[in-house]
N, CA, C and O atoms as a Tripos MOL2 file, in Angstrom:
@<TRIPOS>MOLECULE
protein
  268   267    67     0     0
PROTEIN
NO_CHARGES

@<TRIPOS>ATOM
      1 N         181.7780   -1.8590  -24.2160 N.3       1 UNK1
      2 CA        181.8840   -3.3040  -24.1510 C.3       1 UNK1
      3 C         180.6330   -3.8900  -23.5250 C.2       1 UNK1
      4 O         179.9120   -4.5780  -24.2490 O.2       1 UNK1
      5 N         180.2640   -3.6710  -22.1290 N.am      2 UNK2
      6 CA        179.1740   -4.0880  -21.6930 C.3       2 UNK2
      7 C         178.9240   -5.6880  -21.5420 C.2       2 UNK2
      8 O         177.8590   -6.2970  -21.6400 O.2       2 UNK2
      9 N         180.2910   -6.2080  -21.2610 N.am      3 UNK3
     10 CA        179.8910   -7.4690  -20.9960 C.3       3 UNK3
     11 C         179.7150   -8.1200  -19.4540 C.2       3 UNK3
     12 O         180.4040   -7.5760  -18.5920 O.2       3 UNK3
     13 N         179.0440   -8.9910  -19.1200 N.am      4 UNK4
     14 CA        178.7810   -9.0490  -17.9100 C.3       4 UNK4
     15 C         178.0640  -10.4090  -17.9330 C.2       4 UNK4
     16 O         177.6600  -10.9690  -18.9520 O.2       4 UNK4
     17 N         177.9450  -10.9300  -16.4940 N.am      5 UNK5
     18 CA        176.8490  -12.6410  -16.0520 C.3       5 UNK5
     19 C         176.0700  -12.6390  -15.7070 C.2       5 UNK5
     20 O         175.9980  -11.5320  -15.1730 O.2       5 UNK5
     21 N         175.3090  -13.0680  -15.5650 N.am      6 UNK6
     22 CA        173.7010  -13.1380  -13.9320 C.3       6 UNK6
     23 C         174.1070  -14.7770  -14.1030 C.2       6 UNK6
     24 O         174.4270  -15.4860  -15.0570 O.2       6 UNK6
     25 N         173.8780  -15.0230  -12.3520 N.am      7 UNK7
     26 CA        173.3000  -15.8130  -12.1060 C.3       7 UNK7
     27 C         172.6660  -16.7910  -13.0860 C.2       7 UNK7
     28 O         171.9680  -16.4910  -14.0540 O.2       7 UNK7
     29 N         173.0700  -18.1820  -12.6220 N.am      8 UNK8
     30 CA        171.7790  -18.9960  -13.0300 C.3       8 UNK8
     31 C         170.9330  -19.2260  -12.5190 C.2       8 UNK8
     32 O         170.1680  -19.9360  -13.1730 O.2       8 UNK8
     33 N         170.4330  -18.8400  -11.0530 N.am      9 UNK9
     34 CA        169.3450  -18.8920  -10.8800 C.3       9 UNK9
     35 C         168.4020  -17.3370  -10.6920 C.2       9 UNK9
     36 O         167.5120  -17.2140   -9.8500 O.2       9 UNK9
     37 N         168.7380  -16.4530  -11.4700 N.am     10 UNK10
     38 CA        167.9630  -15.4230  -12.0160 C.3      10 UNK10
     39 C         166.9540  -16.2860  -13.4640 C.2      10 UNK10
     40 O         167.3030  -16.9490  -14.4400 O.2      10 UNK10
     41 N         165.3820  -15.7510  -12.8320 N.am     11 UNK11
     42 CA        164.7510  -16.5710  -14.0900 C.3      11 UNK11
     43 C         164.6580  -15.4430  -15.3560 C.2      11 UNK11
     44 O         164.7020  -14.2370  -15.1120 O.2      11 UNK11
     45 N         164.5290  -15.9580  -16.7020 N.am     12 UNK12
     46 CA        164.5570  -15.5990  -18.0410 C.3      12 UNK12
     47 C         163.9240  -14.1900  -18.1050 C.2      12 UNK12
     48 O         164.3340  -13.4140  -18.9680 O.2      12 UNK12
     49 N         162.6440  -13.6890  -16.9760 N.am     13 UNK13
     50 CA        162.3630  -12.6940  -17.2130 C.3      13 UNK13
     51 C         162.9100  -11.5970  -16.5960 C.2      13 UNK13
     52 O         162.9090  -10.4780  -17.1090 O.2      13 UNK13
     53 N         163.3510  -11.8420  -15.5830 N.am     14 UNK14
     54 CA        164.7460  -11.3370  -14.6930 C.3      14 UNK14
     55 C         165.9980  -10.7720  -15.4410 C.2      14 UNK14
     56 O         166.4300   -9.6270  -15.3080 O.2      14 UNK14
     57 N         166.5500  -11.8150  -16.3040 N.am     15 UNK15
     58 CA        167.4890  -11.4270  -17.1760 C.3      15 UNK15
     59 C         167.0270  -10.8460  -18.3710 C.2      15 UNK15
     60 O         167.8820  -10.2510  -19.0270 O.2      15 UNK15
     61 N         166.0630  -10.8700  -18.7390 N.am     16 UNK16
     62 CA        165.6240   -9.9470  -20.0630 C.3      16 UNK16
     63 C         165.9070   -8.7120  -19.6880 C.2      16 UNK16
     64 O         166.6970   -8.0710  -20.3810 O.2      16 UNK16
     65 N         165.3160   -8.1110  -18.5010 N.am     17 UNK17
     66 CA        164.4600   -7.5130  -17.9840 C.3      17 UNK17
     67 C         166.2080   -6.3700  -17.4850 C.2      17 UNK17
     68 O         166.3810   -5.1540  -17.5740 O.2      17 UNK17
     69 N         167.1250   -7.4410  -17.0110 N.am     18 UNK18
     70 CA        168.4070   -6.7060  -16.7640 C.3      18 UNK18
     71 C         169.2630   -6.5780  -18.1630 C.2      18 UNK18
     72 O         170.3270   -5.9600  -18.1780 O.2      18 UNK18
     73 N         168.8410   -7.0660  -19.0770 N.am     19 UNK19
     74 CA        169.7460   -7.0390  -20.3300 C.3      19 UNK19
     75 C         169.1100   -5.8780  -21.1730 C.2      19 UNK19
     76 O         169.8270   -5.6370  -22.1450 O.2      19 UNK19
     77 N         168.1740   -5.2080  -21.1230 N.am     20 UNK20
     78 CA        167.6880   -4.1840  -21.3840 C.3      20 UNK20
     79 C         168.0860   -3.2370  -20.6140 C.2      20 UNK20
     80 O         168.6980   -2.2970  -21.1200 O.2      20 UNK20
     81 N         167.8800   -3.2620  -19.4900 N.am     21 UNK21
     82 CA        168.5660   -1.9030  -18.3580 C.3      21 UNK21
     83 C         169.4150   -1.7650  -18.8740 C.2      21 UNK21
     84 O         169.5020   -0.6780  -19.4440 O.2      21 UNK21
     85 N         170.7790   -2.9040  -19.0460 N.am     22 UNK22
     86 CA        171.9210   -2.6520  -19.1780 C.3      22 UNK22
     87 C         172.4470   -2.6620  -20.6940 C.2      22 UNK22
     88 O         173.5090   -3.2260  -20.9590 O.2      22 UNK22
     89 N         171.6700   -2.0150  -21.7030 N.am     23 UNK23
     90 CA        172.1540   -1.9150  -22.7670 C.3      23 UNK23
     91 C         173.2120   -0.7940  -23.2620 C.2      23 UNK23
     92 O         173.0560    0.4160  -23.0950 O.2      23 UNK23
     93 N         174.0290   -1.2490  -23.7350 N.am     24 UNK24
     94 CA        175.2620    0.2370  -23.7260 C.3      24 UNK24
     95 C         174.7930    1.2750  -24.5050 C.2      24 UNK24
     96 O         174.8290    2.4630  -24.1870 O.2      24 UNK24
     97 N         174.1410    0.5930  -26.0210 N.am     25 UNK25
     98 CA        173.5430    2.1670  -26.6680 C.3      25 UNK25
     99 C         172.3830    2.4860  -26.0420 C.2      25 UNK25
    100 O         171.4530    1.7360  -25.7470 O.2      25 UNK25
    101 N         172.5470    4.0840  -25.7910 N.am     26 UNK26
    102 CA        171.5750    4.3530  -25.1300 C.3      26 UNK26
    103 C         170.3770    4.2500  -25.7670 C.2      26 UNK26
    104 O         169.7310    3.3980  -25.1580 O.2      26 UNK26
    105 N         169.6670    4.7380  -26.8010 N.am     27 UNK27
    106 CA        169.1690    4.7520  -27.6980 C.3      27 UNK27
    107 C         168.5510    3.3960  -27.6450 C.2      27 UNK27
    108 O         167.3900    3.4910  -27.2450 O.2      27 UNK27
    109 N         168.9450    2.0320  -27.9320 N.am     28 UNK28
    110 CA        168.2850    1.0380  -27.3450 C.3      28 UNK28
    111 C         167.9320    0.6540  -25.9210 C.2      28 UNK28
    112 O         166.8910    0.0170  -25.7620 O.2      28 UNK28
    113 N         168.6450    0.9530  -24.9080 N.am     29 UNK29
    114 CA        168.2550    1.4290  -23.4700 C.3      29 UNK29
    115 C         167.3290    1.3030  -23.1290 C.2      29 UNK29
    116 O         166.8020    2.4020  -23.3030 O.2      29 UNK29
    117 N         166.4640    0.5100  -22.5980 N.am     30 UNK30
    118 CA        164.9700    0.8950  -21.5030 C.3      30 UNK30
    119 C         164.9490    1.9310  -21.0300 C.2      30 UNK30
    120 O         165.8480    2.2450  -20.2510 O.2      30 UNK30
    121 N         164.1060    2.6530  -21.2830 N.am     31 UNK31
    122 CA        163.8130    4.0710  -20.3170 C.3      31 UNK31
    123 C         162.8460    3.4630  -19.2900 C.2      31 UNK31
    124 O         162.5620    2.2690  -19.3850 O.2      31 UNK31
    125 N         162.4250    4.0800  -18.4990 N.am     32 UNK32
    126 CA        161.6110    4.0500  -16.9810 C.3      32 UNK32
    127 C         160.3430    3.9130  -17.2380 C.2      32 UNK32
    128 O         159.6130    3.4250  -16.3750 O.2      32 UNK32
    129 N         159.9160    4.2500  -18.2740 N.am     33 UNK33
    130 CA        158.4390    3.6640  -18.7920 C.3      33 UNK33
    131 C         158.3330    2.5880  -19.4200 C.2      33 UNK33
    132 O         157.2900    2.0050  -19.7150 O.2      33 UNK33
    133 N         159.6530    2.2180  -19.7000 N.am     34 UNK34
    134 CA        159.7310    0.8170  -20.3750 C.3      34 UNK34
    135 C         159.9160   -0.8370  -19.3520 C.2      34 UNK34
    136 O         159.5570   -2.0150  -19.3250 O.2      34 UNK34
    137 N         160.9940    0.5000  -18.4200 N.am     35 UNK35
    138 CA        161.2670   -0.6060  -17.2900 C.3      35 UNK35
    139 C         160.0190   -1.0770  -16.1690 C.2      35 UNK35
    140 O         160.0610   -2.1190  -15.5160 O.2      35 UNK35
    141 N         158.7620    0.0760  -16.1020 N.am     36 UNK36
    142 CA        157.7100   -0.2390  -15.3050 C.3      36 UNK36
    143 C         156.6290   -0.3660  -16.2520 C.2      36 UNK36
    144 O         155.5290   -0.0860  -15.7740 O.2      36 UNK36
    145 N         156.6430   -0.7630  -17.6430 N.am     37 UNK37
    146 CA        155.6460   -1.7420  -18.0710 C.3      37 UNK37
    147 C         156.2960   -3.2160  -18.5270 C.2      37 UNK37
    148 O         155.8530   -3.9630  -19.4000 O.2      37 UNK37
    149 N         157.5050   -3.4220  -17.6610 N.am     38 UNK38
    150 CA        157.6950   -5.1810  -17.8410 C.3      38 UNK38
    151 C         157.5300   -5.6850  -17.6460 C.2      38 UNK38
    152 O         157.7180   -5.4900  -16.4450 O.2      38 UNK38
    153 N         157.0210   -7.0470  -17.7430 N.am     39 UNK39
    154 CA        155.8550   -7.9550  -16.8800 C.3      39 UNK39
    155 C         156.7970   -8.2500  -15.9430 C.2      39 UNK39
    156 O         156.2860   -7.9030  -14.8790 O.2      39 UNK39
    157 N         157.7800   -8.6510  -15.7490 N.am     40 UNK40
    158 CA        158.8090   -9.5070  -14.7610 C.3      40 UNK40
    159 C         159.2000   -8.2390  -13.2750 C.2      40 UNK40
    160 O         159.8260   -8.5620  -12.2650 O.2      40 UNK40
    161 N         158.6550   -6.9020  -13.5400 N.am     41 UNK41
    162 CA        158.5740   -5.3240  -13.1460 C.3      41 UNK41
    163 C         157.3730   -5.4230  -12.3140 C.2      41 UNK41
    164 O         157.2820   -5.0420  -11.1460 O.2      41 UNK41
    165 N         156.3050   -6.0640  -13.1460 N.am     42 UNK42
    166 CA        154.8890   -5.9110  -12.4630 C.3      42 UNK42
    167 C         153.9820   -7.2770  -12.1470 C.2      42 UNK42
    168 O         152.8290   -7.6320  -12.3910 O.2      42 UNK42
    169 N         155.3950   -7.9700  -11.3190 N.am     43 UNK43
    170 CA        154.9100   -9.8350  -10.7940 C.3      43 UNK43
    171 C         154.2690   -9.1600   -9.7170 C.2      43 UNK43
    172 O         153.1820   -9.7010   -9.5200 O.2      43 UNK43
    173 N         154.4710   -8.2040   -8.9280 N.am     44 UNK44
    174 CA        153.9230   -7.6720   -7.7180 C.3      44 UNK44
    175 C         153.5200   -6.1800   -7.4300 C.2      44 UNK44
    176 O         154.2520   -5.1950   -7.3400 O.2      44 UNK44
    177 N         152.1550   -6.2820   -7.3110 N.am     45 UNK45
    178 CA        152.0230   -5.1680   -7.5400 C.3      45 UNK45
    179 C         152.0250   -4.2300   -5.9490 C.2      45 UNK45
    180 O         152.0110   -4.8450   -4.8830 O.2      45 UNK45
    181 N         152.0400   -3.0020   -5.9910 N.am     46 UNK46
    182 CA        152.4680   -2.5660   -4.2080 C.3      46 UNK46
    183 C         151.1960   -2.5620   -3.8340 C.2      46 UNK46
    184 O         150.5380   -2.4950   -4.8720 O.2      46 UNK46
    185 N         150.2660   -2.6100   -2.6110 N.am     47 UNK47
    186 CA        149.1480   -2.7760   -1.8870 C.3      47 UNK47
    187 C         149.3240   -1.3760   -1.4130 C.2      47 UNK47
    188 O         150.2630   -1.1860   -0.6400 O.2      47 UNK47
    189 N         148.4460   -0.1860   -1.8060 N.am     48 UNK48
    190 CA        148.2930    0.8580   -1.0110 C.3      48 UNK48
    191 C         148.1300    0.7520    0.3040 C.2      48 UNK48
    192 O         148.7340    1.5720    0.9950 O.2      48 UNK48
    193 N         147.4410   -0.0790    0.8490 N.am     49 UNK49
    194 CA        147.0570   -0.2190    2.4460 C.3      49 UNK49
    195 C         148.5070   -0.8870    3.2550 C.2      49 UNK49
    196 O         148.6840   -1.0350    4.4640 O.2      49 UNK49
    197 N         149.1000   -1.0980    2.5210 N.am     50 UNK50
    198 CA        150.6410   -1.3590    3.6690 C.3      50 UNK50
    199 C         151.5680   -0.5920    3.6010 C.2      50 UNK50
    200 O         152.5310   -0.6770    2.8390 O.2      50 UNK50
    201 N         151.3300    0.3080    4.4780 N.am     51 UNK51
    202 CA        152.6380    1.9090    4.4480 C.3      51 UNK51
    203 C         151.5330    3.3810    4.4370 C.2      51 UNK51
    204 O         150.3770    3.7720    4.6030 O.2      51 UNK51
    205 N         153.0800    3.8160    4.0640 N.am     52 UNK52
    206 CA        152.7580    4.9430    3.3830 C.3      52 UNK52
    207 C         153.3880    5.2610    2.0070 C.2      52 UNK52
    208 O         154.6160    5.2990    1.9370 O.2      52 UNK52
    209 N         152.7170    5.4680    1.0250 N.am     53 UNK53
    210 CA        153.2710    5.4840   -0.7270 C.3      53 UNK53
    211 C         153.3760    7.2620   -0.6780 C.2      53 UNK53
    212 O         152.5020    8.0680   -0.3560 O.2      53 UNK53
    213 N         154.5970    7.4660   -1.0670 N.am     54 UNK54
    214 CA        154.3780    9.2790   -1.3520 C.3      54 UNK54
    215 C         153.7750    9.3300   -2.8880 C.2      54 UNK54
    216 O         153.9970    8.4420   -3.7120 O.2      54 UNK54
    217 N         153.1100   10.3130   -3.1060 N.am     55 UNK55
    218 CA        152.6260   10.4580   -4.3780 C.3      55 UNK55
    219 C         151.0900    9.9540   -4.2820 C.2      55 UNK55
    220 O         150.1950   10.3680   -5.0180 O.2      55 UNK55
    221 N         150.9340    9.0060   -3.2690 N.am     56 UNK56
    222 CA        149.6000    8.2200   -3.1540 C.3      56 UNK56
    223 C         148.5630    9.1890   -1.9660 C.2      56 UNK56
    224 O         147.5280    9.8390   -2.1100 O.2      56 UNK56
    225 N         149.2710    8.9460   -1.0240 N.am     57 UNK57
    226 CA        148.7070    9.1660    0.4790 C.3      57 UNK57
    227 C         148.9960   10.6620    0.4640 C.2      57 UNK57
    228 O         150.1060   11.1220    0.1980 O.2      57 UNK57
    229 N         147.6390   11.5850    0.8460 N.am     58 UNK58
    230 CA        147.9820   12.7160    1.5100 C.3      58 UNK58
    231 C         148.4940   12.5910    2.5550 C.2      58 UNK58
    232 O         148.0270   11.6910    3.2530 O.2      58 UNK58
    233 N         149.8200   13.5250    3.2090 N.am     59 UNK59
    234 CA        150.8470   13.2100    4.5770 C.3      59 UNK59
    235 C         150.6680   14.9630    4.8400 C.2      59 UNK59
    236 O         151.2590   15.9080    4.3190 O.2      59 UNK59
    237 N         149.5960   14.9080    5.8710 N.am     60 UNK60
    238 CA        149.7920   16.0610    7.0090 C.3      60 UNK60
    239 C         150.4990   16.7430    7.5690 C.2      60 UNK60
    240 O         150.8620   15.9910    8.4740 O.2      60 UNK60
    241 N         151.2060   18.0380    7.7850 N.am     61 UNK61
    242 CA        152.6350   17.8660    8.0200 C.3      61 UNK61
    243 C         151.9910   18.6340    9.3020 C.2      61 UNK61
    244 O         151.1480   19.5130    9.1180 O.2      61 UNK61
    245 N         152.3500   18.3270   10.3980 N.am     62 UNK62
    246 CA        151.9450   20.0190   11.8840 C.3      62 UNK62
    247 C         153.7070   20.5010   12.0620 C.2      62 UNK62
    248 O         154.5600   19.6150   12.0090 O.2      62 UNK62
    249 N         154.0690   21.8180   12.2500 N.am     63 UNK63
    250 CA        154.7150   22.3280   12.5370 C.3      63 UNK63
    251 C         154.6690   22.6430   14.3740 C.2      63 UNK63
    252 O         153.8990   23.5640   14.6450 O.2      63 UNK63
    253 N         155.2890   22.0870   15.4550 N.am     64 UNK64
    254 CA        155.4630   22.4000   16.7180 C.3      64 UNK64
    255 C         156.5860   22.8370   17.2180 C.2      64 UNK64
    256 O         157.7190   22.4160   16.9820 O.2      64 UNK64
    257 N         156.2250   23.7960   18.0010 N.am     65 UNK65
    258 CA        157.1360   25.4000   18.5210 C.3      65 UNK65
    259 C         157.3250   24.3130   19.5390 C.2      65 UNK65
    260 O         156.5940   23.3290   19.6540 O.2      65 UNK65
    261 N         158.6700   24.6680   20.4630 N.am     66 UNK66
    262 CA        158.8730   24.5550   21.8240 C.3      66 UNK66
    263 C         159.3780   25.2700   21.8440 C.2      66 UNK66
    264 O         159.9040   25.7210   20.8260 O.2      66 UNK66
    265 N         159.5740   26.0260   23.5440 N.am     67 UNK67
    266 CA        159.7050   26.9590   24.0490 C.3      67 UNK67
    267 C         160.2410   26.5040   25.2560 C.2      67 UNK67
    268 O         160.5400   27.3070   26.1400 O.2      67 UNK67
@<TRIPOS>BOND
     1     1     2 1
     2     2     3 1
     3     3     4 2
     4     3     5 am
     5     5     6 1
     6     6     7 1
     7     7     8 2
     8     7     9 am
     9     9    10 1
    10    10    11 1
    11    11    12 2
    12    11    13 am
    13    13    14 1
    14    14    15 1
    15    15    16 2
    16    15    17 am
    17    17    18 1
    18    18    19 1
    19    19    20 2
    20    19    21 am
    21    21    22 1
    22    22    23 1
    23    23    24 2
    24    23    25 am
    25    25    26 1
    26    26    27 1
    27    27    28 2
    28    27    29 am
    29    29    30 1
    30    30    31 1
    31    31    32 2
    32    31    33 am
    33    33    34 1
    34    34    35 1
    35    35    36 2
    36    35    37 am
    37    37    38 1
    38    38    39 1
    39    39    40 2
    40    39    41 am
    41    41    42 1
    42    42    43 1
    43    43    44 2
    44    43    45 am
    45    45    46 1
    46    46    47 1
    47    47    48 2
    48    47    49 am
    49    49    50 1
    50    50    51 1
    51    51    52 2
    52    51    53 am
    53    53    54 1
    54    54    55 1
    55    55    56 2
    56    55    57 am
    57    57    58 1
    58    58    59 1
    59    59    60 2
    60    59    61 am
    61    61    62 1
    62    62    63 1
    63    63    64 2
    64    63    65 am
    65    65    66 1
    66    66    67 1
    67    67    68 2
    68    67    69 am
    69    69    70 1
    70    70    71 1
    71    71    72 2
    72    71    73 am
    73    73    74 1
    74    74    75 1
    75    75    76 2
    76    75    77 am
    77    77    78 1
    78    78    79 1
    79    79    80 2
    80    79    81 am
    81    81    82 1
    82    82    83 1
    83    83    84 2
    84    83    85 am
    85    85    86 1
    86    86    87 1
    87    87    88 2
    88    87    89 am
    89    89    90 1
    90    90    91 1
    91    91    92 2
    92    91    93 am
    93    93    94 1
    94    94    95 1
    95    95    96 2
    96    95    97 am
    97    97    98 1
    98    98    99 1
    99    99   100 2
   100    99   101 am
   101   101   102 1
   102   102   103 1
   103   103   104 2
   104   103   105 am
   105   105   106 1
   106   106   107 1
   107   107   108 2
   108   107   109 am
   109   109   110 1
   110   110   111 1
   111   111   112 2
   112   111   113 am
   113   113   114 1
   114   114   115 1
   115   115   116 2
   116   115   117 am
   117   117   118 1
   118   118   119 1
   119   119   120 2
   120   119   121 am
   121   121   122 1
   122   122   123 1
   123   123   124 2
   124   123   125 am
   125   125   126 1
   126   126   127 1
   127   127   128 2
   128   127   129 am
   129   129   130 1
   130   130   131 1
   131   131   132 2
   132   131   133 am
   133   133   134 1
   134   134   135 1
   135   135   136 2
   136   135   137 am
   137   137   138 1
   138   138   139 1
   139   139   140 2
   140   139   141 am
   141   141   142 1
   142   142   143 1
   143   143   144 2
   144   143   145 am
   145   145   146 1
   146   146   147 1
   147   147   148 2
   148   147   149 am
   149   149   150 1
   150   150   151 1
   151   151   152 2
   152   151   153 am
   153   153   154 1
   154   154   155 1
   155   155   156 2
   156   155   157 am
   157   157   158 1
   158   158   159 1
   159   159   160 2
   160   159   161 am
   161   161   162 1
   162   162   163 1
   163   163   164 2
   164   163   165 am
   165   165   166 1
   166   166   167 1
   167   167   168 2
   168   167   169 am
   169   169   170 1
   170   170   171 1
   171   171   172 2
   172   171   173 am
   173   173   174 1
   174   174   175 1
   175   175   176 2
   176   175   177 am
   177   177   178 1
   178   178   179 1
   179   179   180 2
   180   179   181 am
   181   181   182 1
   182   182   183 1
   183   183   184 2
   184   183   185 am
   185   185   186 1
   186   186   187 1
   187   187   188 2
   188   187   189 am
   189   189   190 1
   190   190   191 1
   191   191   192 2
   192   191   193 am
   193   193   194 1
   194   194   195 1
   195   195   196 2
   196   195   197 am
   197   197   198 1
   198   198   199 1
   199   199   200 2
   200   199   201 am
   201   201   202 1
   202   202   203 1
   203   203   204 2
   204   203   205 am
   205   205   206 1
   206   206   207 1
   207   207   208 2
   208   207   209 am
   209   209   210 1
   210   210   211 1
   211   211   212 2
   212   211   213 am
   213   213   214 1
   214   214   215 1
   215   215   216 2
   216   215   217 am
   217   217   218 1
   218   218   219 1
   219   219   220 2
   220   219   221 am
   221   221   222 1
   222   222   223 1
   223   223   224 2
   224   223   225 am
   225   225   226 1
   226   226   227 1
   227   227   228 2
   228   227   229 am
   229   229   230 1
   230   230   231 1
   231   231   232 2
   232   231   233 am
   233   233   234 1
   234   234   235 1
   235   235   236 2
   236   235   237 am
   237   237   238 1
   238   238   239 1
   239   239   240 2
   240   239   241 am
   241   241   242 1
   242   242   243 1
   243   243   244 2
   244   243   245 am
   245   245   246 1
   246   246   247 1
   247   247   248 2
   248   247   249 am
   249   249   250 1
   250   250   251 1
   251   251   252 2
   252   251   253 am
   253   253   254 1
   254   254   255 1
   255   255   256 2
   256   255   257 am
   257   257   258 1
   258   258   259 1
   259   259   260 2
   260   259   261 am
   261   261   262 1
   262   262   263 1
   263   263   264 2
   264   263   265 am
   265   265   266 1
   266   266   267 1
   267   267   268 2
@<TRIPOS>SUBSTRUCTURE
     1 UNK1         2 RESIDUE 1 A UNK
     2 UNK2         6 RESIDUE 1 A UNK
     3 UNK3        10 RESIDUE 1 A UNK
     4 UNK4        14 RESIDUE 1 A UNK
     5 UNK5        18 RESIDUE 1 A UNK
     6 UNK6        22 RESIDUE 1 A UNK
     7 UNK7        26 RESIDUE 1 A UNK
     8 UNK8        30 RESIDUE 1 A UNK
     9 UNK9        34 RESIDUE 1 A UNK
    10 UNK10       38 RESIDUE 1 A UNK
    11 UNK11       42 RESIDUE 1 A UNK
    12 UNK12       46 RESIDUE 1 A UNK
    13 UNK13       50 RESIDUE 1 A UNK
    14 UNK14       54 RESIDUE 1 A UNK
    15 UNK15       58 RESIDUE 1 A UNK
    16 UNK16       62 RESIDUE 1 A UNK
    17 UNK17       66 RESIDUE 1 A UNK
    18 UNK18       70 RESIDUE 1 A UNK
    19 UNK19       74 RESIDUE 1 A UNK
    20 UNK20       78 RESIDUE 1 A UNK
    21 UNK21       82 RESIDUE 1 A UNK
    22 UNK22       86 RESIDUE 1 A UNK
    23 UNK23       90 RESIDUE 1 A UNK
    24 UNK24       94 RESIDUE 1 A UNK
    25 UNK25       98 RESIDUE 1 A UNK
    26 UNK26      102 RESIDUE 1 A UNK
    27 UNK27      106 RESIDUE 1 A UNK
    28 UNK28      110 RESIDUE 1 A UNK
    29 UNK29      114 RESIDUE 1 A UNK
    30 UNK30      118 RESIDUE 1 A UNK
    31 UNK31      122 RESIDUE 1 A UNK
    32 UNK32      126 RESIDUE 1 A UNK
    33 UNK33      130 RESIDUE 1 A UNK
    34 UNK34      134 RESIDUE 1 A UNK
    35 UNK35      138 RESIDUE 1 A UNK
    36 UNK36      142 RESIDUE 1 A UNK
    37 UNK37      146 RESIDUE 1 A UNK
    38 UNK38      150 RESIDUE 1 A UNK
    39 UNK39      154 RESIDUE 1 A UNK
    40 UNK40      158 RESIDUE 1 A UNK
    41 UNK41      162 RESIDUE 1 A UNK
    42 UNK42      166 RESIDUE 1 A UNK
    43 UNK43      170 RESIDUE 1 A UNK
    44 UNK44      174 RESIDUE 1 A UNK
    45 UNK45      178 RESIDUE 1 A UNK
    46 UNK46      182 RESIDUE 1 A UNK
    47 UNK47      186 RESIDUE 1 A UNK
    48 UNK48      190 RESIDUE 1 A UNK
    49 UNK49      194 RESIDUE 1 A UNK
    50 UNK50      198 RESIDUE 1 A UNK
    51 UNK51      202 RESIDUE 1 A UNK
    52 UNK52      206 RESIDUE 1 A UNK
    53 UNK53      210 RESIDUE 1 A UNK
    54 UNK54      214 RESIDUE 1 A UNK
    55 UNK55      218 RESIDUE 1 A UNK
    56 UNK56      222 RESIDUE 1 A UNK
    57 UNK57      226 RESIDUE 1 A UNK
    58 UNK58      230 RESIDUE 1 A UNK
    59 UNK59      234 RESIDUE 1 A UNK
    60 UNK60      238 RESIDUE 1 A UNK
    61 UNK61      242 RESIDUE 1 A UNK
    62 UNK62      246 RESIDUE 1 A UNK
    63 UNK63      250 RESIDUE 1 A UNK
    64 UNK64      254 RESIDUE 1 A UNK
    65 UNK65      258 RESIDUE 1 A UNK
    66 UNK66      262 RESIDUE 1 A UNK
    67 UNK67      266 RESIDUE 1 A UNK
């Protein structure tokens, strides 16, 4: 069935953007490469320099004994 609302104040690319996620055949379905080349996906893009991104940042690991 797959029926469902958003909001009216979700804007048009918002709801595209969820009406694709939520398509029942899978087969028409957004996959994850589809869902992170959507423009309404990529209004913001992440700033490497605030955090730490895994996959981005080498993370050091030290192992410390106590005794």
């Amino acid at each position: 069935s797959g029926e469902y609302e958003t909001s009216k104040t979700i804007s048009k690319e918002a709801n595209h953007l969820l009406k694709c996620i939520l398509t029942v055949d899978p087969e028409k379905r957004y996959r994850l490469h589809q869902i992170r080349k959507d423009p309404w996906f990529n209004l913001i893009k992440p700033d490497p320099s605030e955090g730490i991104l895994i996959g981005f940042h080498h993370i050091t690991v030290f192992y410390l004994r106590f005794y």
